[in-house]
mmCIF file of C-alpha atoms in Angstrom:
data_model
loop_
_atom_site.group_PDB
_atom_site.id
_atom_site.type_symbol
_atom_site.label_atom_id
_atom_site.label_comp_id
_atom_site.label_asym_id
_atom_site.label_seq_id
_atom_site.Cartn_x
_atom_site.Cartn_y
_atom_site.Cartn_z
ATOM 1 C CA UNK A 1 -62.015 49.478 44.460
ATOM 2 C CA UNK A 2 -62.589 46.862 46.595
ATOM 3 C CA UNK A 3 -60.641 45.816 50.028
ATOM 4 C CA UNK A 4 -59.263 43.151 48.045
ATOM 5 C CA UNK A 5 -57.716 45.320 45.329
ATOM 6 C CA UNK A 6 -56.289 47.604 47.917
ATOM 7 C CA UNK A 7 -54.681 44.799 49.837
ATOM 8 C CA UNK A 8 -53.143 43.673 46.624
ATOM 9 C CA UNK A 9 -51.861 46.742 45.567
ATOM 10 C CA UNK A 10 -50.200 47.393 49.266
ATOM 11 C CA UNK A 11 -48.793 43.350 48.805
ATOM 12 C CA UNK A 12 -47.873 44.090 45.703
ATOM 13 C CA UNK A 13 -46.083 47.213 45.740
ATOM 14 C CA UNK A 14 -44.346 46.013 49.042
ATOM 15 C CA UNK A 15 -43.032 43.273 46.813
ATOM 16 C CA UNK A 16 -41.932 45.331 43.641
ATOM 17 C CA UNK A 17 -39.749 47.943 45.992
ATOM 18 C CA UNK A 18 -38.067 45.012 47.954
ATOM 19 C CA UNK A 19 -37.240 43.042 44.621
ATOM 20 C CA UNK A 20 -35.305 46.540 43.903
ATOM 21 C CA UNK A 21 -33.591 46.501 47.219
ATOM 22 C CA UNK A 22 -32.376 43.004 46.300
ATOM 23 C CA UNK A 23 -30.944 44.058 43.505
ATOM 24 C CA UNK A 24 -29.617 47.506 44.359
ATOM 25 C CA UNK A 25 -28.168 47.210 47.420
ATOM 26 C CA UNK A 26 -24.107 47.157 48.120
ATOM 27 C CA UNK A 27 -24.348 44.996 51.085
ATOM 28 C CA UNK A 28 -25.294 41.432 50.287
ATOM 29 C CA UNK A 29 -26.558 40.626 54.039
ATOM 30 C CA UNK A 30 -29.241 43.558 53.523
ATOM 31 C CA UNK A 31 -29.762 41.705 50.037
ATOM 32 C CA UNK A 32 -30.837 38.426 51.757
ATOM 33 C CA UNK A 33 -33.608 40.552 53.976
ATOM 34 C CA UNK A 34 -35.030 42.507 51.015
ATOM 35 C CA UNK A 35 -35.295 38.687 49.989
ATOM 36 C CA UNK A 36 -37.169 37.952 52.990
ATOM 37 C CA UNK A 37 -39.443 40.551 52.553
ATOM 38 C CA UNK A 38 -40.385 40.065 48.745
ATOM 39 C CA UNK A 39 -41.113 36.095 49.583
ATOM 40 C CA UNK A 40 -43.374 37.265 52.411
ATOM 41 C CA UNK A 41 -45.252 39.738 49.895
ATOM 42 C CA UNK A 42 -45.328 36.790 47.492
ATOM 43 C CA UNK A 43 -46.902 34.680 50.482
ATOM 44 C CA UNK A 44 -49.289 37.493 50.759
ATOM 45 C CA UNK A 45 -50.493 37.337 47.034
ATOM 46 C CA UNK A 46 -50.970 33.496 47.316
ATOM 47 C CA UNK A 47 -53.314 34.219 50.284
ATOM 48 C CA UNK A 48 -54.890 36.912 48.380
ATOM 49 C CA UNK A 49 -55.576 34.122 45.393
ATOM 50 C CA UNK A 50 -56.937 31.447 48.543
ATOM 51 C CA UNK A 51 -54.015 29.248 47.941
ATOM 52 C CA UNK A 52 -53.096 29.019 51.764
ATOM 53 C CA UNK A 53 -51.025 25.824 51.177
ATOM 54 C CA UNK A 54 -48.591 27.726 48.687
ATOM 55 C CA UNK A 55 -48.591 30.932 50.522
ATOM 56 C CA UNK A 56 -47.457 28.231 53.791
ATOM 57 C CA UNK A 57 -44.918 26.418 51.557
ATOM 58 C CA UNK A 58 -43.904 30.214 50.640
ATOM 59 C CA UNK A 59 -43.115 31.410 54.253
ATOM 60 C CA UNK A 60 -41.825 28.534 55.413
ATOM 61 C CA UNK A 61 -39.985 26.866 52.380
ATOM 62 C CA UNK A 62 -38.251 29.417 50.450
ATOM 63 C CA UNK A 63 -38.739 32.774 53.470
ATOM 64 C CA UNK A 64 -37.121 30.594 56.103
ATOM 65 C CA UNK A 65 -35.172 27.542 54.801
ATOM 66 C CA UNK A 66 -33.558 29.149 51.503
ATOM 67 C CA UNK A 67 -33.234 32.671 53.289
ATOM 68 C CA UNK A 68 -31.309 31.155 56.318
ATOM 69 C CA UNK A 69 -29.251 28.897 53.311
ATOM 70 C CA UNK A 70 -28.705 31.490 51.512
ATOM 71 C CA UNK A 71 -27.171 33.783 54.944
ATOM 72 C CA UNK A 72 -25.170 30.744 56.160
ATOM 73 C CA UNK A 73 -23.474 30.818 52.108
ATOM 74 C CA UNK A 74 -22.685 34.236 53.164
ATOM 75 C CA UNK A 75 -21.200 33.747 56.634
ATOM 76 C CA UNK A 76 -19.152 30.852 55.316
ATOM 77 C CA UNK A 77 -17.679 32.708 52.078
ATOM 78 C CA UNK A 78 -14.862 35.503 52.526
ATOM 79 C CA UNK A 79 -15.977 39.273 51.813
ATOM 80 C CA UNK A 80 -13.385 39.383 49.170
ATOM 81 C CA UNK A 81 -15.136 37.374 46.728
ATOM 82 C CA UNK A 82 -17.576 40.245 46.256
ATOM 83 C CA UNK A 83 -15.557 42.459 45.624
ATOM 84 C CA UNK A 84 -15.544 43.141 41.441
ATOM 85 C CA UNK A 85 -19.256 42.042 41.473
ATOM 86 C CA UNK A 86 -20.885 45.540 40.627
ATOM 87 C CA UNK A 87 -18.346 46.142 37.280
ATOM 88 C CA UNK A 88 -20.180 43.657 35.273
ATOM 89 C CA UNK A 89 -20.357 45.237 31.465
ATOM 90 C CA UNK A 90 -23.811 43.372 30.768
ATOM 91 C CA UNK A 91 -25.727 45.975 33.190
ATOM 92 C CA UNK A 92 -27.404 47.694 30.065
ATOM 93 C CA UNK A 93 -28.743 44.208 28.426
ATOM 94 C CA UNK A 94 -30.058 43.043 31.753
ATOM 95 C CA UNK A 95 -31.686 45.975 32.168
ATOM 96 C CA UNK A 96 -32.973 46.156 28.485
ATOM 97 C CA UNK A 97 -34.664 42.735 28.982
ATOM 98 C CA UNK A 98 -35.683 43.320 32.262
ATOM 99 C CA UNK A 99 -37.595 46.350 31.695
ATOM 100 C CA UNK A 100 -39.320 44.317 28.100
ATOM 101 C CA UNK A 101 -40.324 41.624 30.754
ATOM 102 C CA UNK A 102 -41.805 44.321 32.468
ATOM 103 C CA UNK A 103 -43.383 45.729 29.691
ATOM 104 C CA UNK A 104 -45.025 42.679 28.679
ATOM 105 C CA UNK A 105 -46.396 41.518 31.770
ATOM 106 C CA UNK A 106 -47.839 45.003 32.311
ATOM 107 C CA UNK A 107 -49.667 44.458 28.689
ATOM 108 C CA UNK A 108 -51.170 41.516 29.621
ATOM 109 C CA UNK A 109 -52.370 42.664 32.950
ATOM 110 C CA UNK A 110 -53.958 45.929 31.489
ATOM 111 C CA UNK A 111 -55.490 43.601 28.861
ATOM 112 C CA UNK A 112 -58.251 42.573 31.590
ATOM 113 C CA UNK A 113 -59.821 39.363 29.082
ATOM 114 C CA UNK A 114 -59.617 36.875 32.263
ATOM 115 C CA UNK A 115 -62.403 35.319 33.520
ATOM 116 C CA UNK A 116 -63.520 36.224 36.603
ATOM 117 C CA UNK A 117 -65.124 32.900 38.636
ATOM 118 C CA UNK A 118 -64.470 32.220 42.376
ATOM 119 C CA UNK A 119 -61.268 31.263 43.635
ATOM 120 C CA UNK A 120 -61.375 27.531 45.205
ATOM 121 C CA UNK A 121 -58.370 25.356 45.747
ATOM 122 C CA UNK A 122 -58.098 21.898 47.939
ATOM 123 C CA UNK A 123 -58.049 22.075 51.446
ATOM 124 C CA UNK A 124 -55.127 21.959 53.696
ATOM 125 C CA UNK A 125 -56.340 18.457 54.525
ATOM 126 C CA UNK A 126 -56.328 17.210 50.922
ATOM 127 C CA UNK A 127 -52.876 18.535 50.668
ATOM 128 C CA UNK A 128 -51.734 17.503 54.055
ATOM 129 C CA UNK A 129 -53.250 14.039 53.149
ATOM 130 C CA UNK A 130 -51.441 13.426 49.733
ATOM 131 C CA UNK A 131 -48.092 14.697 50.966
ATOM 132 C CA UNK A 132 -48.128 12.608 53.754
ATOM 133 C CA UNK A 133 -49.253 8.447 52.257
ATOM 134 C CA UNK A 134 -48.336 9.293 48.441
ATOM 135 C CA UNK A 135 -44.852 11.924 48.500
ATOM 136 C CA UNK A 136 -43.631 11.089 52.268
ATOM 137 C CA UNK A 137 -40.353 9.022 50.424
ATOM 138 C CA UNK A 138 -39.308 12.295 48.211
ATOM 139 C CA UNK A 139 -40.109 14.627 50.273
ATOM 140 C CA UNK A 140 -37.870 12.713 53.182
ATOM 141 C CA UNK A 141 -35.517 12.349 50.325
ATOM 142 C CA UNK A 142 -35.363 15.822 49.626
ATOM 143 C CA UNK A 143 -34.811 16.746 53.389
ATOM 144 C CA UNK A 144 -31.846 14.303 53.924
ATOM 145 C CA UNK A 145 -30.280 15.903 50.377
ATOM 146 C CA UNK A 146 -30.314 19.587 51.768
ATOM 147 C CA UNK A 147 -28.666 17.837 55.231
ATOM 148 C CA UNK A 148 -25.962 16.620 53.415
ATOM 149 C CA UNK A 149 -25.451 19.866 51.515
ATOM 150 C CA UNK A 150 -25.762 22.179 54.469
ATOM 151 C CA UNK A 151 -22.948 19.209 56.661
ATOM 152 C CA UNK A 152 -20.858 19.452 53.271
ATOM 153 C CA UNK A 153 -20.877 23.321 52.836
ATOM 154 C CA UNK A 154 -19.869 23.606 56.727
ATOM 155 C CA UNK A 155 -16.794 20.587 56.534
ATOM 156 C CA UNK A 156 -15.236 22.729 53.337
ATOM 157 C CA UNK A 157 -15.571 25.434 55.009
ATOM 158 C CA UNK A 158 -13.770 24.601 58.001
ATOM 159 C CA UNK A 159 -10.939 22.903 55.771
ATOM 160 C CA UNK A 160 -10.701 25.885 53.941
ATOM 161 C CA UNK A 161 -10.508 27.791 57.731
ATOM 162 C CA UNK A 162 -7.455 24.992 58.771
ATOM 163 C CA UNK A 163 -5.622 25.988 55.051
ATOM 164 C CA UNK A 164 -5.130 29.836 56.170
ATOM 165 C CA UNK A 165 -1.151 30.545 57.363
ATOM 166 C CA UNK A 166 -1.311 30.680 61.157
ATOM 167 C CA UNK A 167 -4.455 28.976 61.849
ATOM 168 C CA UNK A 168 -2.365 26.402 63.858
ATOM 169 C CA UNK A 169 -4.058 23.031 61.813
#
Protein backbone atom coordinates (compact mmCIF):
# COMPACT_ATOMS: atom_id res chain seq x y z
CA UNK A 1 0.00 0.00 0.00
CA UNK A 2 0.97 3.19 -0.79
CA UNK A 3 1.18 6.51 1.57
CA UNK A 4 -1.75 7.57 -0.23
CA UNK A 5 -3.93 4.56 0.59
CA UNK A 6 -2.90 4.74 4.17
CA UNK A 7 -3.78 8.38 4.48
CA UNK A 8 -7.13 7.54 3.06
CA UNK A 9 -7.90 4.83 5.12
CA UNK A 10 -6.85 6.98 8.45
CA UNK A 11 -9.29 10.03 6.65
CA UNK A 12 -11.60 7.73 6.03
CA UNK A 13 -12.10 5.76 9.00
CA UNK A 14 -11.85 9.07 11.07
CA UNK A 15 -14.89 10.02 9.06
CA UNK A 16 -17.02 6.72 9.30
CA UNK A 17 -16.62 6.65 13.42
CA UNK A 18 -17.57 10.43 13.72
CA UNK A 19 -20.67 10.01 11.30
CA UNK A 20 -21.62 7.32 14.18
CA UNK A 21 -21.03 9.76 16.94
CA UNK A 22 -23.44 12.08 15.11
CA UNK A 23 -25.88 9.83 15.14
CA UNK A 24 -25.46 8.03 18.46
CA UNK A 25 -24.88 10.46 20.76
CA UNK A 26 -27.61 11.76 23.57
CA UNK A 27 -26.29 15.19 23.68
CA UNK A 28 -26.99 17.19 20.56
CA UNK A 29 -24.06 19.88 21.28
CA UNK A 30 -21.51 16.80 21.13
CA UNK A 31 -23.63 15.92 17.88
CA UNK A 32 -22.70 19.25 16.17
CA UNK A 33 -18.71 18.46 16.92
CA UNK A 34 -18.81 14.85 15.67
CA UNK A 35 -20.24 17.04 12.69
CA UNK A 36 -17.26 19.08 12.69
CA UNK A 37 -15.06 16.39 12.63
CA UNK A 38 -16.68 14.19 9.77
CA UNK A 39 -16.71 17.56 7.40
CA UNK A 40 -13.02 17.98 8.20
CA UNK A 41 -12.36 14.16 7.22
CA UNK A 42 -14.50 14.87 4.15
CA UNK A 43 -12.13 18.01 3.51
CA UNK A 44 -9.37 15.57 3.88
CA UNK A 45 -10.65 13.12 1.10
CA UNK A 46 -11.17 16.10 -1.33
CA UNK A 47 -7.45 16.92 -0.77
CA UNK A 48 -6.61 13.38 -1.12
CA UNK A 49 -8.58 13.49 -4.76
CA UNK A 50 -6.43 17.19 -5.54
CA UNK A 51 -9.62 19.07 -5.39
CA UNK A 52 -8.17 21.81 -2.96
CA UNK A 53 -10.97 24.28 -3.92
CA UNK A 54 -13.77 21.79 -2.61
CA UNK A 55 -11.83 20.52 0.26
CA UNK A 56 -11.54 24.82 1.05
CA UNK A 57 -15.28 25.32 0.34
CA UNK A 58 -15.55 22.09 2.74
CA UNK A 59 -13.74 23.60 5.83
CA UNK A 60 -14.84 26.75 5.51
CA UNK A 61 -18.46 26.50 4.04
CA UNK A 62 -20.22 23.72 5.60
CA UNK A 63 -17.18 22.97 8.89
CA UNK A 64 -17.49 26.59 9.96
CA UNK A 65 -20.57 28.48 8.64
CA UNK A 66 -23.28 25.54 8.85
CA UNK A 67 -21.54 24.06 12.08
CA UNK A 68 -21.67 27.48 13.93
CA UNK A 69 -25.61 27.73 12.26
CA UNK A 70 -26.37 24.77 13.20
CA UNK A 71 -24.93 25.49 17.30
CA UNK A 72 -26.59 28.95 17.34
CA UNK A 73 -30.22 26.71 16.29
CA UNK A 74 -29.28 24.95 19.36
CA UNK A 75 -28.54 27.79 21.79
CA UNK A 76 -31.67 29.57 20.62
CA UNK A 77 -34.17 26.45 20.92
CA UNK A 78 -35.31 25.19 24.54
CA UNK A 79 -33.85 21.67 25.74
CA UNK A 80 -37.34 20.47 25.99
CA UNK A 81 -37.96 20.11 22.45
CA UNK A 82 -35.58 17.15 22.43
CA UNK A 83 -36.89 15.50 24.65
CA UNK A 84 -39.15 12.38 22.87
CA UNK A 85 -36.58 12.47 19.98
CA UNK A 86 -34.87 8.97 20.63
CA UNK A 87 -38.59 6.95 20.78
CA UNK A 88 -39.03 7.20 17.13
CA UNK A 89 -40.67 3.59 15.97
CA UNK A 90 -38.93 3.86 12.39
CA UNK A 91 -35.35 3.02 14.05
CA UNK A 92 -35.41 -0.57 12.42
CA UNK A 93 -36.28 0.77 8.67
CA UNK A 94 -33.65 3.45 8.92
CA UNK A 95 -31.37 1.17 9.90
CA UNK A 96 -32.47 -1.53 7.29
CA UNK A 97 -31.81 1.02 4.48
CA UNK A 98 -28.97 2.41 5.93
CA UNK A 99 -27.00 -0.62 6.28
CA UNK A 100 -28.32 -1.68 2.14
CA UNK A 101 -26.74 1.81 1.31
CA UNK A 102 -23.88 0.54 2.92
CA UNK A 103 -23.89 -2.58 1.35
CA UNK A 104 -24.05 -1.24 -2.00
CA UNK A 105 -21.52 1.28 -1.91
CA UNK A 106 -19.15 -1.31 -0.42
CA UNK A 107 -20.00 -3.52 -3.76
CA UNK A 108 -19.10 -1.03 -5.94
CA UNK A 109 -15.94 -0.07 -4.24
CA UNK A 110 -14.68 -3.77 -4.02
CA UNK A 111 -15.66 -3.96 -7.72
CA UNK A 112 -12.24 -2.04 -8.58
CA UNK A 113 -13.36 -1.50 -12.76
CA UNK A 114 -12.35 2.40 -12.46
CA UNK A 115 -9.90 3.79 -14.42
CA UNK A 116 -7.01 4.80 -12.94
CA UNK A 117 -5.50 8.25 -14.84
CA UNK A 118 -4.02 11.23 -12.88
CA UNK A 119 -6.01 13.39 -10.85
CA UNK A 120 -6.03 17.16 -12.32
CA UNK A 121 -8.61 19.75 -11.51
CA UNK A 122 -8.49 23.79 -12.26
CA UNK A 123 -6.44 25.85 -10.29
CA UNK A 124 -7.41 27.93 -7.40
CA UNK A 125 -6.95 30.85 -9.79
CA UNK A 126 -9.39 29.54 -12.42
CA UNK A 127 -11.83 29.09 -9.66
CA UNK A 128 -11.02 32.21 -7.81
CA UNK A 129 -11.32 33.95 -11.27
CA UNK A 130 -14.86 32.66 -12.33
CA UNK A 131 -16.37 33.15 -8.89
CA UNK A 132 -15.29 36.46 -8.70
CA UNK A 133 -16.43 38.44 -12.65
CA UNK A 134 -19.12 35.60 -13.59
CA UNK A 135 -21.04 34.37 -9.87
CA UNK A 136 -20.02 37.59 -7.65
CA UNK A 137 -24.17 38.67 -7.86
CA UNK A 138 -25.37 35.04 -6.43
CA UNK A 139 -22.92 34.40 -4.45
CA UNK A 140 -23.47 38.11 -2.70
CA UNK A 141 -27.03 37.09 -2.99
CA UNK A 142 -26.61 34.06 -1.19
CA UNK A 143 -24.60 35.82 1.67
CA UNK A 144 -27.23 38.60 2.30
CA UNK A 145 -30.06 35.50 2.34
CA UNK A 146 -28.22 33.58 5.25
CA UNK A 147 -27.95 37.40 7.02
CA UNK A 148 -31.41 37.74 6.99
CA UNK A 149 -32.03 34.21 8.24
CA UNK A 150 -29.44 34.24 10.98
CA UNK A 151 -31.14 38.42 12.06
CA UNK A 152 -34.64 36.55 11.70
CA UNK A 153 -33.83 33.35 13.77
CA UNK A 154 -32.27 35.77 16.59
CA UNK A 155 -35.56 38.56 16.56
CA UNK A 156 -38.03 35.26 17.11
CA UNK A 157 -36.07 34.20 19.40
CA UNK A 158 -35.94 37.06 21.56
CA UNK A 159 -39.87 37.53 21.10
CA UNK A 160 -40.30 34.18 22.06
CA UNK A 161 -37.73 35.15 25.31
CA UNK A 162 -40.23 38.53 26.03
CA UNK A 163 -43.53 35.83 25.79
CA UNK A 164 -42.21 33.73 28.98
CA UNK A 165 -44.38 34.75 32.44
CA UNK A 166 -42.02 36.98 34.41
CA UNK A 167 -39.67 38.05 31.85
CA UNK A 168 -40.80 41.67 32.64
CA UNK A 169 -41.61 42.60 28.52
Amino acid sequence: MDAQAVAFAIVAVVALVSGVGVVTTRNVAHAALFLLVSLASVAGVFILLVAEFLALVQVLIYGGAVTIVLLFALMLTRAEEFSNVRSNPQWAVAAVAALGVFGAMGAVILNDRLDTQELRGPSLQELGGELFTNWVVPFEIASLVLLMALIGAIILARASDSDEPGSGG
